Coordinates of N, CA and C in Angstrom, one line a residue:
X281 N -56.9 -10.3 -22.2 CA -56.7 -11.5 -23.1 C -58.1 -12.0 -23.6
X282 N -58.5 -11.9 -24.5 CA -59.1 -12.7 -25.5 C -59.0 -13.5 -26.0
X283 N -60.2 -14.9 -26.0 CA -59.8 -15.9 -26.4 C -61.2 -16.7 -27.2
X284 N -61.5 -17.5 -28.4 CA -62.7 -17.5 -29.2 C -62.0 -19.1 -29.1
X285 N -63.2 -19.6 -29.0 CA -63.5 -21.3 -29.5 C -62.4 -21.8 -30.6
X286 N -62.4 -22.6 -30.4 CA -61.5 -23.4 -32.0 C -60.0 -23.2 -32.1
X287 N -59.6 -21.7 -31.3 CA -58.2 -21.1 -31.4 C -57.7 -22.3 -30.2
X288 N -56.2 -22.5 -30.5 CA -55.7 -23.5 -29.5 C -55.1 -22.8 -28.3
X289 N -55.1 -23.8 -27.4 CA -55.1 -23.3 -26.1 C -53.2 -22.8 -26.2
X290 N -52.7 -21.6 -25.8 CA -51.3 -21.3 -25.5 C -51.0 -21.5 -24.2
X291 N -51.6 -22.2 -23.2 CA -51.4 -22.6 -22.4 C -52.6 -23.1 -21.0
X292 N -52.3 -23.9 -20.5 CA -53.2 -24.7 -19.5 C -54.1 -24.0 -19.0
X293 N -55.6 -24.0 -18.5 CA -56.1 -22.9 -17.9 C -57.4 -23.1 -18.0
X294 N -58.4 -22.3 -16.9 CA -59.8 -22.1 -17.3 C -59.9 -20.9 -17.6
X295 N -60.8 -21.2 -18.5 CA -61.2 -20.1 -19.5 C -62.4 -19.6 -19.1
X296 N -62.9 -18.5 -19.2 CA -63.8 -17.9 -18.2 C -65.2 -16.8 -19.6
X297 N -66.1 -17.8 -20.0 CA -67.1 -16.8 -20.7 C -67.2 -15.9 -21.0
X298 N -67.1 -15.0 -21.8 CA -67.5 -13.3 -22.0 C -68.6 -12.9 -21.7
X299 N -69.7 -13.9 -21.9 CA -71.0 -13.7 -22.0 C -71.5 -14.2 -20.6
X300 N -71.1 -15.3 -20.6 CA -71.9 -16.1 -19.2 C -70.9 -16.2 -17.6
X301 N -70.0 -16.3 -18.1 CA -69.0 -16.6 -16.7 C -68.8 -18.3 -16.8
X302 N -69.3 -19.0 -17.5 CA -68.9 -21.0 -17.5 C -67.6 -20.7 -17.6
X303 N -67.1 -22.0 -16.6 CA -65.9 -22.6 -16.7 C -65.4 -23.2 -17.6
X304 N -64.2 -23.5 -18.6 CA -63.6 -24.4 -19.4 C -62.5 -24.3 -19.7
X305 N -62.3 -25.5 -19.3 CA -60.5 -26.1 -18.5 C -60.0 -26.8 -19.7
X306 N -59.2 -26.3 -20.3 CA -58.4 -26.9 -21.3 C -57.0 -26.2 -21.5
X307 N -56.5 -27.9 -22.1 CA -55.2 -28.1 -21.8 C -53.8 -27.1 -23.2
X308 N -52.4 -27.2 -22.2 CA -51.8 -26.4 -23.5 C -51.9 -27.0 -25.0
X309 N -52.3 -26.9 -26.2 CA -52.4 -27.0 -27.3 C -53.2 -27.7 -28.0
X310 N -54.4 -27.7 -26.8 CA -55.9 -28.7 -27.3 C -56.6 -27.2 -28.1
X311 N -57.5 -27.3 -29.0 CA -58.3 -26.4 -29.1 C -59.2 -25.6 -28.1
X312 N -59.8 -24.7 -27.6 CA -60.2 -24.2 -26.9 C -62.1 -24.4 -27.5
X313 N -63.4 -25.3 -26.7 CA -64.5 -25.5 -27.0 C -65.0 -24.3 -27.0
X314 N -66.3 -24.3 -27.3 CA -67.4 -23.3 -26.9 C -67.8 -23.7 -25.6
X315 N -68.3 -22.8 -24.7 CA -68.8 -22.5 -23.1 C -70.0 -23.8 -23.3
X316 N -70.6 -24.6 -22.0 CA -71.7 -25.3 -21.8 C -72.7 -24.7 -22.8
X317 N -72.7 -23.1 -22.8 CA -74.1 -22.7 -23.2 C -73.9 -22.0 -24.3
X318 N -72.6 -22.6 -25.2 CA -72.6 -22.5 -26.8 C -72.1 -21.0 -26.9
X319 N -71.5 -20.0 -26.0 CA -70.9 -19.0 -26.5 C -69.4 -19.8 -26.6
X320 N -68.6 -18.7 -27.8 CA -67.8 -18.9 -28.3 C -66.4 -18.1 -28.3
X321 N -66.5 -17.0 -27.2 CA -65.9 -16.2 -26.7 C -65.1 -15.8 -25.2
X322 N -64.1 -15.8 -25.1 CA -63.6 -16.0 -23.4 C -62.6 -15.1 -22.9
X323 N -63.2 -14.3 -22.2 CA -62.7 -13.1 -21.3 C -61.6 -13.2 -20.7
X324 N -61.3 -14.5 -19.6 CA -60.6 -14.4 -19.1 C -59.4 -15.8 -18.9
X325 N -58.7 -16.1 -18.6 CA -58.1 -16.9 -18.6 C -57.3 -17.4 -17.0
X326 N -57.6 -18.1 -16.1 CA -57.0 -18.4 -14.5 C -56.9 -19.9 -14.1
X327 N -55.9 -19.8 -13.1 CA -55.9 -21.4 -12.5 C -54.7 -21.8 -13.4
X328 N -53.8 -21.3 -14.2 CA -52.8 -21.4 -14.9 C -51.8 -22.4 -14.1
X329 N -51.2 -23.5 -14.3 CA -50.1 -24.1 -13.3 C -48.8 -22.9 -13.8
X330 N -47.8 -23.3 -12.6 CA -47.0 -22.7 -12.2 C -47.4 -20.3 -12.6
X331 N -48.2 -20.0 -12.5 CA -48.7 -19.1 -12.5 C -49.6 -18.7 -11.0
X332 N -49.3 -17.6 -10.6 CA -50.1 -17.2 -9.3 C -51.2 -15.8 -9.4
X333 N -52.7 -16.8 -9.6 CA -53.4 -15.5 -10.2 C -54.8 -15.6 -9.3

């Protein structure tokens, strides 16, 4: 799963850097920010409610 800045969140979760590994926790249907350190791309997706990952 890939996931870039600005795109809205499909559901609850931290979103996990491509580049750096920063955390960023956003909610289902907010837009998804850029990382602390301004990349704009995100690897992974975990911490999902009702999901066991």
């Amino acid at each position: 799963m890939t996931a870039k800045a600005g795109e809205k969140a499909q559901k609850t979760g931290d979103f996990y850097c491509a580049k750096c590994d920063e955390k960023v926790h956003v909610e289902q249907g907010k837009k998804i920010p850029a990382c602390p350190n301004g990349h704009k791309e995100f690897e992974t997706r975990r911490n999902e409610p009702g999901n066991k990952s």
